[in-house]
CSV table of C-alpha atoms in Angstrom, one decimal:
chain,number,residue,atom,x,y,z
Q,1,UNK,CA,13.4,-12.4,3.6
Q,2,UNK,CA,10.4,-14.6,2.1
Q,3,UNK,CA,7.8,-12.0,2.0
Q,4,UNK,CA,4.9,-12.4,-0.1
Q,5,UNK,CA,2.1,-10.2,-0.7
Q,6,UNK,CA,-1.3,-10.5,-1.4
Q,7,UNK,CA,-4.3,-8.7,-1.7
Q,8,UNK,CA,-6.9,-10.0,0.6
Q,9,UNK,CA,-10.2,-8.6,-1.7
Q,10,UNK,CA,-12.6,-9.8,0.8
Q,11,UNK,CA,-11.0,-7.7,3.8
Q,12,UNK,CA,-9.9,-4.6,1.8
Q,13,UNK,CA,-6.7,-4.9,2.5
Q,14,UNK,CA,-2.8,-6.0,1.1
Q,15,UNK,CA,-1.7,-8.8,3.5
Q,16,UNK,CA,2.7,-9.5,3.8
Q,17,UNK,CA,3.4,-12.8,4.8
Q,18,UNK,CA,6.7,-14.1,6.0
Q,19,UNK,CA,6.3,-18.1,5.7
Q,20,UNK,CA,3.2,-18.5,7.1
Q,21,UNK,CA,3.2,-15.3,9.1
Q,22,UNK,CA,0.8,-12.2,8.5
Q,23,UNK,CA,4.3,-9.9,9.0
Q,24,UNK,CA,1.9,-6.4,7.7
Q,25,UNK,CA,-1.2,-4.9,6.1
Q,26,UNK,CA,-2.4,-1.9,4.4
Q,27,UNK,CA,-6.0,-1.4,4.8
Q,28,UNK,CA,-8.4,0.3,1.5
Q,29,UNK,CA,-11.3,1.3,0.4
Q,30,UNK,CA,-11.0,0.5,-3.3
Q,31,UNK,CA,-14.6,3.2,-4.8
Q,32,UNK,CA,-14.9,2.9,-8.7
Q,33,UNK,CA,-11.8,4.1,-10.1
Q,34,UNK,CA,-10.3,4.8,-6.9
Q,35,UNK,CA,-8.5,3.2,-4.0
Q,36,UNK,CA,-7.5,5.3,-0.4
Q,37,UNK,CA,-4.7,3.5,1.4
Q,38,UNK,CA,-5.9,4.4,4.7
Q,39,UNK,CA,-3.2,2.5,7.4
Q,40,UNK,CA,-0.4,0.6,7.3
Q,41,UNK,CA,0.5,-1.6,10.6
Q,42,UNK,CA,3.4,-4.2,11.1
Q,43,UNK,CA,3.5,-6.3,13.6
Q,44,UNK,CA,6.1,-5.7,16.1
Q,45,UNK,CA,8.3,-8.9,16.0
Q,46,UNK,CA,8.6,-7.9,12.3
Q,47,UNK,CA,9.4,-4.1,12.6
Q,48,UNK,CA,12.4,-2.8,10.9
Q,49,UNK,CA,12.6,-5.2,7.9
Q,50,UNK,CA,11.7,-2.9,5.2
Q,51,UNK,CA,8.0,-5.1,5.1
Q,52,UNK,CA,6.0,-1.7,5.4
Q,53,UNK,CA,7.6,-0.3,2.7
Q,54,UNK,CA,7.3,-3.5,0.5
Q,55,UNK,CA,3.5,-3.3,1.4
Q,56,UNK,CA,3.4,0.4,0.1
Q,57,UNK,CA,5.3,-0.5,-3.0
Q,58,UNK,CA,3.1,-3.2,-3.7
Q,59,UNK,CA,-0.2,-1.7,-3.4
Q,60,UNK,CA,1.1,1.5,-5.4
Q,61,UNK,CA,2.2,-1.1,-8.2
Q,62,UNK,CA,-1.2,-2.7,-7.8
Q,63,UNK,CA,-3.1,0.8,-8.3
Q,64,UNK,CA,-1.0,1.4,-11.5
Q,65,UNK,CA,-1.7,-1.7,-13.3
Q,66,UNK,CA,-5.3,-1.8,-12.4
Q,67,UNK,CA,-5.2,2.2,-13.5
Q,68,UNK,CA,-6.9,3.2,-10.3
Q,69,UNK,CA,-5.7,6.6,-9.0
Q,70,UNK,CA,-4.8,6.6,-5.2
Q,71,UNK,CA,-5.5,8.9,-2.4
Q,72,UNK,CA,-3.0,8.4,0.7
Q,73,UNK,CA,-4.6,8.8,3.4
Q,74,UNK,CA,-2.4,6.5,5.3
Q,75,UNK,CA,0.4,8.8,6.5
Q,76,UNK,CA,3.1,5.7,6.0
Q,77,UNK,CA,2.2,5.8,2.3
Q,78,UNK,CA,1.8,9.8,2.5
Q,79,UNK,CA,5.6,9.5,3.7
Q,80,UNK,CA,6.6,6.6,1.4
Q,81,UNK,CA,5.4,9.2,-1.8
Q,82,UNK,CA,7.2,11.9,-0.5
Q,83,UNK,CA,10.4,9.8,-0.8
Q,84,UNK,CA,9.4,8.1,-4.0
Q,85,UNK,CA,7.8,10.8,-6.5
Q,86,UNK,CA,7.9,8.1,-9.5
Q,87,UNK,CA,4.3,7.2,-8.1
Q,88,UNK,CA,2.8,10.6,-8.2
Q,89,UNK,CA,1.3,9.5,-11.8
Q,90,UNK,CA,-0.9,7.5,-9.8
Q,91,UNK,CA,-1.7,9.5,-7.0
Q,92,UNK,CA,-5.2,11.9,-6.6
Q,93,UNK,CA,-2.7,14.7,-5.3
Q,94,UNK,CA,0.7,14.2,-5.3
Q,95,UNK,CA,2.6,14.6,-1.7
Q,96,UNK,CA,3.3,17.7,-1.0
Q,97,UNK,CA,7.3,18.3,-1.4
């Protein structure tokens, strides 16, 4: 696939790539020891590639090596949790099950 991800600081948000492509994002708010994923978007031509779920993945991983705690507002992420409970260490509340 060729997806790279980044986190885009300046904007507040994770950025995927394919090439040279912005393929997805997930917008924060990063406050002290905390970051709230807030929404997820892919562009269209890129739907259905798995890139949203990379994204989440990604920022998840990002929030547990940094040792912020996450709330998921986003409800792609909120989703994403509820099928992946090995992140619920780093989550404010964990998804609801």
């Amino acid at each position: 696939m060729g997806l790279h991800i980044t986190d885009a600081i300046d904007a507040e948000r994770y950025e995927a790539y394919l090439g040279d492509a912005l393929a997805g994002v997930i917008e924060y708010k990063l406050r002290r020891t905390r970051i709230a994923l807030i929404h997820t978007e892919v562009a269209g031509a890129h739907k259905g590639r798995g890139i949203a779920a990379e994204l989440a993945r990604f920022a998840l991983e990002d929030a547990r090596r940094r040792g912020l705690r996450v709330i998921p507002s986003c409800p792609y992420v909120r989703a994403f949790l509820e099928r992946h409970p090995e992140y619920d260490d780093v989550v404010v509340a964990a998804a609801p099950r």
